[in-house]
Every structure is written in C-alpha cells, then in structure tokens.
Amino acid sequence: LHLCLVCITPLLTGSIHALRKGWDEVKKYDLQETLKSVTVLGSLLHKLRGKEDRYMENAAFKLGQLLAAADVVHLGYCEGVRGGQVPPSLLGNQIFNTALNNPEKAFGMLALRWAPYAAWVKEAGHNMAKKTPGEKLSQKEWNIRKALRNAREAGKLTAELTGCFKECKADDAFRAELLLGYMAGIPAAEKESDEE
C-alpha cells in the first residue's frame, strides 16, 4: 500500500484536480492509468482492512471529500468573482499534501481560508435563486450552481469532522482513504427540487 501510494498519488491528485478544472486540462493525464490505479488502491485497502470496514464512513474519506468540495467551490468562486481566471491550484488541492501527514492542521488551514468563499456562496446563492426554473444554464452558471451545492455539503461534512482528528493516525490506510475521498468528491445529487 505504501509503495502504491508513493507511486500513484501524484497521478491521481493531478488528474482529478485537472478534471475539476475542465476537460481541456485533463487531456494531459492518462485516465486509463488513473482508473487502474484507483482499482489497485481500492483492492489493497480492502485486503488490508477486510470486508467489514466501511472506509467511506471514516474521517479520512470524508476529509478527502471536503477537500474536493473546496476545489469545486473555489472553481465556482473563480467563475463568479475572478471572471473565470482559475489559479494553477484550487483550494482543496493546495491543502491536500498537508492532509496526508497532518489532517488536523489541514482542517484548520481550510477553516482559516474559507471565509471569502463562504461570503461569496451567500451572495451567489441569492443571485442564482433569481433565475427562472428550467432556464438553460451557461457553463459558468453550471459551475456556480455546483459550487453552491458543494458548499452546502461541505458544511455538513465540516460538522461531522469537527474534533475527529485529535486521535487520528495518518498512516498509509488513512492516506489511501483520504485519496479515494478526494477523488470521489461529493456524490451527484438526486434530482433537486426547485426550492433547492
């Protein structure tokens, strides 16, 4: 598992980060190798932890999802505030390496940097609520809508994770779960009602 993590973490984090930025960015990566790597990683984790472990409910996986949500929110923020100018690295990706070794510090870093995004989410949510239901969305509006949904889910994950990292050991199994959570991100929503 350790050797696998050392070899594939840059490929997996790079490809998923590029995918969040758009299809043009992801062309730089071999997605077939990415898929194979995820399969190997999942198999090794399953072998190490056994059938009974539900790692998707563990703090490491949820922290990975939170970092993925931060990427999506940051991308929406760039669309809404920076005119589509996206930096080379999104927020969750910037914190990911810290999370591999010190999850509590990474959680704290994310909390410190979240304020401008939270303020933007409130404003953008109010503006998106004015859109007519059924109106076709541009790519920019779609990215903003995804960001708003991911921000809501990030709030739920944050509440679940608060205080979870005091006793957490950042071993290879933790890192594998973190990586898989980062790749999985927030699951697609069921069909949302007009109110949502």
PDB file of C-alpha atoms in Angstrom:
ATOM      1  CA  LEU A   1       0.000   0.000   0.000  1.00  0.00           C
ATOM      2  CA  HIS A   2       2.831   2.386   0.873  1.00  0.00           C
ATOM      3  CA  LEU A   3       4.637   1.785  -2.425  1.00  0.00           C
ATOM      4  CA  CYS A   4       1.392   2.187  -4.339  1.00  0.00           C
ATOM      5  CA  LEU A   5       0.659   5.496  -2.598  1.00  0.00           C
ATOM      6  CA  VAL A   6       4.135   6.841  -3.278  1.00  0.00           C
ATOM      7  CA  CYS A   7       3.893   5.967  -6.969  1.00  0.00           C
ATOM      8  CA  ILE A   8       0.306   6.919  -7.812  1.00  0.00           C
ATOM      9  CA  THR A   9      -0.669   9.813  -5.548  1.00  0.00           C
ATOM     10  CA  PRO A  10       0.688  12.475  -7.941  1.00  0.00           C
ATOM     11  CA  LEU A  11      -1.160  10.881 -10.887  1.00  0.00           C
ATOM     12  CA  LEU A  12      -4.446  10.588  -9.006  1.00  0.00           C
ATOM     13  CA  THR A  13      -4.429  14.023  -7.385  1.00  0.00           C
ATOM     14  CA  GLY A  14      -3.231  15.665 -10.588  1.00  0.00           C
ATOM     15  CA  SER A  15      -5.800  14.015 -12.826  1.00  0.00           C
ATOM     16  CA  ILE A  16      -8.760  14.654 -10.530  1.00  0.00           C
ATOM     17  CA  HIS A  17      -7.679  18.257  -9.940  1.00  0.00           C
ATOM     18  CA  ALA A  18      -7.407  18.753 -13.709  1.00  0.00           C
ATOM     19  CA  LEU A  19     -10.811  17.132 -14.226  1.00  0.00           C
ATOM     20  CA  ARG A  20     -12.429  19.588 -11.828  1.00  0.00           C
ATOM     21  CA  LYS A  21     -10.960  22.450 -13.869  1.00  0.00           C
ATOM     22  CA  GLY A  22     -12.330  21.102 -17.153  1.00  0.00           C
ATOM     23  CA  TRP A  23     -11.867  18.587 -19.952  1.00  0.00           C
ATOM     24  CA  ASP A  24      -9.127  20.612 -21.646  1.00  0.00           C
ATOM     25  CA  GLU A  25      -6.945  20.320 -18.544  1.00  0.00           C
ATOM     26  CA  VAL A  26      -7.455  16.581 -18.066  1.00  0.00           C
ATOM     27  CA  LYS A  27      -6.091  15.714 -21.527  1.00  0.00           C
ATOM     28  CA  LYS A  28      -2.593  15.901 -20.008  1.00  0.00           C
ATOM     29  CA  TYR A  29      -3.286  12.739 -17.964  1.00  0.00           C
ATOM     30  CA  ASP A  30      -3.699   9.092 -18.835  1.00  0.00           C
ATOM     31  CA  LEU A  31      -7.167   8.408 -17.461  1.00  0.00           C
ATOM     32  CA  GLN A  32      -6.924   4.664 -18.109  1.00  0.00           C
ATOM     33  CA  GLU A  33      -3.876   4.513 -15.819  1.00  0.00           C
ATOM     34  CA  THR A  34      -5.767   6.628 -13.303  1.00  0.00           C
ATOM     35  CA  LEU A  35      -8.647   4.156 -13.302  1.00  0.00           C
ATOM     36  CA  LYS A  36      -6.283   1.196 -12.953  1.00  0.00           C
ATOM     37  CA  SER A  37      -4.514   2.929 -10.075  1.00  0.00           C
ATOM     38  CA  VAL A  38      -7.763   3.574  -8.221  1.00  0.00           C
ATOM     39  CA  THR A  39      -8.693  -0.090  -8.657  1.00  0.00           C
ATOM     40  CA  VAL A  40      -5.356  -1.255  -7.244  1.00  0.00           C
ATOM     41  CA  LEU A  41      -5.602   1.203  -4.365  1.00  0.00           C
ATOM     42  CA  GLY A  42      -9.140   0.100  -3.505  1.00  0.00           C
ATOM     43  CA  SER A  43      -8.140  -3.562  -3.683  1.00  0.00           C
ATOM     44  CA  LEU A  44      -5.152  -3.058  -1.393  1.00  0.00           C
ATOM     45  CA  LEU A  45      -7.232  -1.117   1.102  1.00  0.00           C
ATOM     46  CA  HIS A  46      -9.900  -3.828   1.038  1.00  0.00           C
ATOM     47  CA  LYS A  47      -7.237  -6.511   1.601  1.00  0.00           C
ATOM     48  CA  LEU A  48      -5.713  -4.547   4.475  1.00  0.00           C
ATOM     49  CA  ARG A  49      -8.975  -3.618   6.197  1.00  0.00           C
ATOM     50  CA  GLY A  50     -11.208  -6.564   5.312  1.00  0.00           C
ATOM     51  CA  LYS A  51     -14.803  -6.820   4.152  1.00  0.00           C
ATOM     52  CA  GLU A  52     -16.357  -5.319   7.268  1.00  0.00           C
ATOM     53  CA  ASP A  53     -14.581  -1.954   7.099  1.00  0.00           C
ATOM     54  CA  ARG A  54     -16.735   0.754   5.553  1.00  0.00           C
ATOM     55  CA  TYR A  55     -13.956   3.237   4.863  1.00  0.00           C
ATOM     56  CA  MET A  56     -16.328   5.667   3.122  1.00  0.00           C
ATOM     57  CA  GLU A  57     -17.715   6.460   6.570  1.00  0.00           C
ATOM     58  CA  ASN A  58     -14.272   7.157   8.073  1.00  0.00           C
ATOM     59  CA  ALA A  59     -12.890  10.628   8.791  1.00  0.00           C
ATOM     60  CA  ALA A  60     -10.104  10.279   6.203  1.00  0.00           C
ATOM     61  CA  PHE A  61     -12.504   9.627   3.322  1.00  0.00           C
ATOM     62  CA  LYS A  62     -14.782  12.462   4.442  1.00  0.00           C
ATOM     63  CA  LEU A  63     -11.823  14.842   4.716  1.00  0.00           C
ATOM     64  CA  GLY A  64     -10.919  13.933   1.135  1.00  0.00           C
ATOM     65  CA  GLN A  65     -14.491  14.713   0.092  1.00  0.00           C
ATOM     66  CA  LEU A  66     -14.301  18.030   1.930  1.00  0.00           C
ATOM     67  CA  LEU A  67     -11.114  18.971   0.077  1.00  0.00           C
ATOM     68  CA  ALA A  68     -12.773  18.003  -3.214  1.00  0.00           C
ATOM     69  CA  ALA A  69     -15.769  20.195  -2.325  1.00  0.00           C
ATOM     70  CA  ALA A  70     -13.363  23.057  -1.566  1.00  0.00           C
ATOM     71  CA  ASP A  71     -11.965  22.683  -5.106  1.00  0.00           C
ATOM     72  CA  VAL A  72     -15.444  22.888  -6.633  1.00  0.00           C
ATOM     73  CA  VAL A  73     -16.376  25.915  -4.504  1.00  0.00           C
ATOM     74  CA  HIS A  74     -13.092  27.620  -5.388  1.00  0.00           C
ATOM     75  CA  LEU A  75     -13.743  26.997  -9.093  1.00  0.00           C
ATOM     76  CA  GLY A  76     -17.244  28.487  -8.783  1.00  0.00           C
ATOM     77  CA  TYR A  77     -15.771  31.463  -6.921  1.00  0.00           C
ATOM     78  CA  CYS A  78     -13.280  31.992  -9.749  1.00  0.00           C
ATOM     79  CA  GLU A  79     -16.149  31.938 -12.246  1.00  0.00           C
ATOM     80  CA  GLY A  80     -18.256  34.355 -10.234  1.00  0.00           C
ATOM     81  CA  VAL A  81     -15.641  36.756  -8.862  1.00  0.00           C
ATOM     82  CA  ARG A  82     -12.498  36.445 -10.945  1.00  0.00           C
ATOM     83  CA  GLY A  83     -14.112  36.353 -14.382  1.00  0.00           C
ATOM     84  CA  GLY A  84     -13.176  32.724 -14.987  1.00  0.00           C
ATOM     85  CA  GLN A  85      -9.494  33.219 -14.131  1.00  0.00           C
ATOM     86  CA  VAL A  86      -8.583  29.979 -12.342  1.00  0.00           C
ATOM     87  CA  PRO A  87      -5.263  29.689 -10.459  1.00  0.00           C
ATOM     88  CA  PRO A  88      -2.961  26.734 -11.159  1.00  0.00           C
ATOM     89  CA  SER A  89      -4.082  25.012  -7.954  1.00  0.00           C
ATOM     90  CA  LEU A  90      -7.519  25.058  -6.339  1.00  0.00           C
ATOM     91  CA  LEU A  91      -8.030  25.343  -2.573  1.00  0.00           C
ATOM     92  CA  GLY A  92      -8.518  21.660  -1.695  1.00  0.00           C
ATOM     93  CA  ASN A  93      -5.588  20.652  -3.863  1.00  0.00           C
ATOM     94  CA  GLN A  94      -3.382  23.234  -2.139  1.00  0.00           C
ATOM     95  CA  ILE A  95      -4.158  21.705   1.267  1.00  0.00           C
ATOM     96  CA  PHE A  96      -4.147  18.042   0.200  1.00  0.00           C
ATOM     97  CA  ASN A  97      -0.438  17.347   0.860  1.00  0.00           C
ATOM     98  CA  THR A  98      -0.743  18.736   4.381  1.00  0.00           C
ATOM     99  CA  ALA A  99      -3.772  16.483   4.970  1.00  0.00           C
ATOM    100  CA  LEU A 100      -1.716  13.411   4.044  1.00  0.00           C
ATOM    101  CA  ASN A 101       0.526  13.900   7.088  1.00  0.00           C
ATOM    102  CA  ASN A 102      -1.386  16.170   9.446  1.00  0.00           C
ATOM    103  CA  PRO A 103      -5.158  16.068   8.967  1.00  0.00           C
ATOM    104  CA  GLU A 104      -5.892  18.307  11.942  1.00  0.00           C
ATOM    105  CA  LYS A 105      -3.614  21.044  10.574  1.00  0.00           C
ATOM    106  CA  ALA A 106      -5.171  20.697   7.102  1.00  0.00           C
ATOM    107  CA  PHE A 107      -8.681  21.001   8.587  1.00  0.00           C
ATOM    108  CA  GLY A 108      -7.567  24.150  10.399  1.00  0.00           C
ATOM    109  CA  MET A 109      -5.970  25.601   7.251  1.00  0.00           C
ATOM    110  CA  LEU A 110      -9.189  25.059   5.332  1.00  0.00           C
ATOM    111  CA  ALA A 111     -11.201  26.746   8.095  1.00  0.00           C
ATOM    112  CA  LEU A 112      -8.873  29.777   8.044  1.00  0.00           C
ATOM    113  CA  ARG A 113      -9.135  30.194   4.279  1.00  0.00           C
ATOM    114  CA  TRP A 114     -12.889  29.531   3.914  1.00  0.00           C
ATOM    115  CA  ALA A 115     -14.290  32.985   4.859  1.00  0.00           C
ATOM    116  CA  PRO A 116     -14.181  34.686   1.414  1.00  0.00           C
ATOM    117  CA  TYR A 117     -15.725  31.631  -0.233  1.00  0.00           C
ATOM    118  CA  ALA A 118     -18.492  31.441   2.370  1.00  0.00           C
ATOM    119  CA  ALA A 119     -19.332  35.110   1.812  1.00  0.00           C
ATOM    120  CA  TRP A 120     -19.412  34.576  -1.954  1.00  0.00           C
ATOM    121  CA  VAL A 121     -21.650  31.489  -1.564  1.00  0.00           C
ATOM    122  CA  LYS A 122     -24.275  33.570   0.279  1.00  0.00           C
ATOM    123  CA  GLU A 123     -24.276  36.242  -2.404  1.00  0.00           C
ATOM    124  CA  ALA A 124     -24.188  33.811  -5.339  1.00  0.00           C
ATOM    125  CA  GLY A 125     -26.956  31.704  -3.796  1.00  0.00           C
ATOM    126  CA  HIS A 126     -29.157  34.769  -3.590  1.00  0.00           C
ATOM    127  CA  ASN A 127     -28.413  35.670  -7.230  1.00  0.00           C
ATOM    128  CA  MET A 128     -28.981  32.103  -8.504  1.00  0.00           C
ATOM    129  CA  ALA A 129     -32.328  31.985  -6.704  1.00  0.00           C
ATOM    130  CA  LYS A 130     -33.494  34.755  -9.061  1.00  0.00           C
ATOM    131  CA  LYS A 131     -33.037  32.507 -12.109  1.00  0.00           C
ATOM    132  CA  THR A 132     -36.154  31.145 -13.716  1.00  0.00           C
ATOM    133  CA  PRO A 133     -36.585  27.382 -13.088  1.00  0.00           C
ATOM    134  CA  GLY A 134     -35.916  25.420 -16.269  1.00  0.00           C
ATOM    135  CA  GLU A 135     -33.815  28.218 -17.781  1.00  0.00           C
ATOM    136  CA  LYS A 136     -30.762  26.855 -19.627  1.00  0.00           C
ATOM    137  CA  LEU A 137     -27.541  27.445 -17.709  1.00  0.00           C
ATOM    138  CA  SER A 138     -24.215  28.518 -19.202  1.00  0.00           C
ATOM    139  CA  GLN A 139     -21.051  26.617 -18.189  1.00  0.00           C
ATOM    140  CA  LYS A 140     -20.225  29.470 -15.825  1.00  0.00           C
ATOM    141  CA  GLU A 141     -23.664  29.275 -14.191  1.00  0.00           C
ATOM    142  CA  TRP A 142     -23.410  25.481 -14.009  1.00  0.00           C
ATOM    143  CA  ASN A 143     -20.026  25.732 -12.233  1.00  0.00           C
ATOM    144  CA  ILE A 144     -21.508  28.248  -9.803  1.00  0.00           C
ATOM    145  CA  ARG A 145     -24.529  26.028  -9.123  1.00  0.00           C
ATOM    146  CA  LYS A 146     -22.220  23.028  -8.459  1.00  0.00           C
ATOM    147  CA  ALA A 147     -20.165  25.231  -6.142  1.00  0.00           C
ATOM    148  CA  LEU A 148     -23.247  26.217  -4.159  1.00  0.00           C
ATOM    149  CA  ARG A 149     -24.318  22.588  -3.723  1.00  0.00           C
ATOM    150  CA  ASN A 150     -20.798  21.531  -2.738  1.00  0.00           C
ATOM    151  CA  ALA A 151     -20.668  24.378  -0.207  1.00  0.00           C
ATOM    152  CA  ARG A 152     -23.866  23.069   1.438  1.00  0.00           C
ATOM    153  CA  GLU A 153     -22.417  19.549   1.572  1.00  0.00           C
ATOM    154  CA  ALA A 154     -19.073  20.898   2.852  1.00  0.00           C
ATOM    155  CA  GLY A 155     -20.931  22.444   5.772  1.00  0.00           C
ATOM    156  CA  LYS A 156     -22.411  19.066   6.670  1.00  0.00           C
ATOM    157  CA  LEU A 157     -19.024  17.338   6.364  1.00  0.00           C
ATOM    158  CA  THR A 158     -17.367  20.016   8.498  1.00  0.00           C
ATOM    159  CA  ALA A 159     -19.895  19.452  11.262  1.00  0.00           C
ATOM    160  CA  GLU A 160     -19.253  15.691  11.124  1.00  0.00           C
ATOM    161  CA  LEU A 161     -15.464  16.103  11.130  1.00  0.00           C
ATOM    162  CA  THR A 162     -15.090  18.705  13.881  1.00  0.00           C
ATOM    163  CA  GLY A 163     -12.959  17.155  16.619  1.00  0.00           C
ATOM    164  CA  CYS A 164     -12.305  13.914  14.703  1.00  0.00           C
ATOM    165  CA  PHE A 165      -8.593  14.417  14.087  1.00  0.00           C
ATOM    166  CA  LYS A 166      -7.238  14.724  17.631  1.00  0.00           C
ATOM    167  CA  GLU A 167      -6.548  10.986  17.899  1.00  0.00           C
ATOM    168  CA  CYS A 168      -6.216  10.339  14.172  1.00  0.00           C
ATOM    169  CA  LYS A 169      -3.138   8.489  12.946  1.00  0.00           C
ATOM    170  CA  ALA A 170      -2.048   9.490   9.424  1.00  0.00           C
ATOM    171  CA  ASP A 171      -0.851   6.036   8.341  1.00  0.00           C
ATOM    172  CA  ASP A 172      -0.941   4.564   4.838  1.00  0.00           C
ATOM    173  CA  ALA A 173      -4.523   3.331   5.201  1.00  0.00           C
ATOM    174  CA  PHE A 174      -5.569   6.856   6.244  1.00  0.00           C
ATOM    175  CA  ARG A 175      -3.758   8.307   3.216  1.00  0.00           C
ATOM    176  CA  ALA A 176      -5.412   5.808   0.874  1.00  0.00           C
ATOM    177  CA  GLU A 177      -8.858   6.645   2.251  1.00  0.00           C
ATOM    178  CA  LEU A 178      -8.107  10.373   2.003  1.00  0.00           C
ATOM    179  CA  LEU A 179      -7.043   9.982  -1.626  1.00  0.00           C
ATOM    180  CA  LEU A 180     -10.135   7.954  -2.524  1.00  0.00           C
ATOM    181  CA  GLY A 181     -12.381  10.516  -0.815  1.00  0.00           C
ATOM    182  CA  TYR A 182     -10.673  13.326  -2.712  1.00  0.00           C
ATOM    183  CA  MET A 183     -11.206  11.500  -5.974  1.00  0.00           C
ATOM    184  CA  ALA A 184     -14.833  10.636  -5.181  1.00  0.00           C
ATOM    185  CA  GLY A 185     -15.779  14.149  -4.135  1.00  0.00           C
ATOM    186  CA  ILE A 186     -19.372  14.921  -3.252  1.00  0.00           C
ATOM    187  CA  PRO A 187     -21.743  12.408  -4.865  1.00  0.00           C
ATOM    188  CA  ALA A 188     -24.087  13.714  -7.530  1.00  0.00           C
ATOM    189  CA  ALA A 189     -27.349  14.937  -6.115  1.00  0.00           C
ATOM    190  CA  GLU A 190     -30.638  13.271  -6.604  1.00  0.00           C
ATOM    191  CA  LYS A 191     -32.899  15.402  -8.779  1.00  0.00           C
ATOM    192  CA  GLU A 192     -33.173  18.618  -6.819  1.00  0.00           C
ATOM    193  CA  SER A 193     -36.456  20.365  -6.259  1.00  0.00           C
ATOM    194  CA  ASP A 194     -36.964  23.924  -7.490  1.00  0.00           C
ATOM    195  CA  GLU A 195     -36.674  25.131  -3.900  1.00  0.00           C
ATOM    196  CA  GLU A 196     -33.166  23.674  -3.554  1.00  0.00           C
TER     197      GLU A 196
END
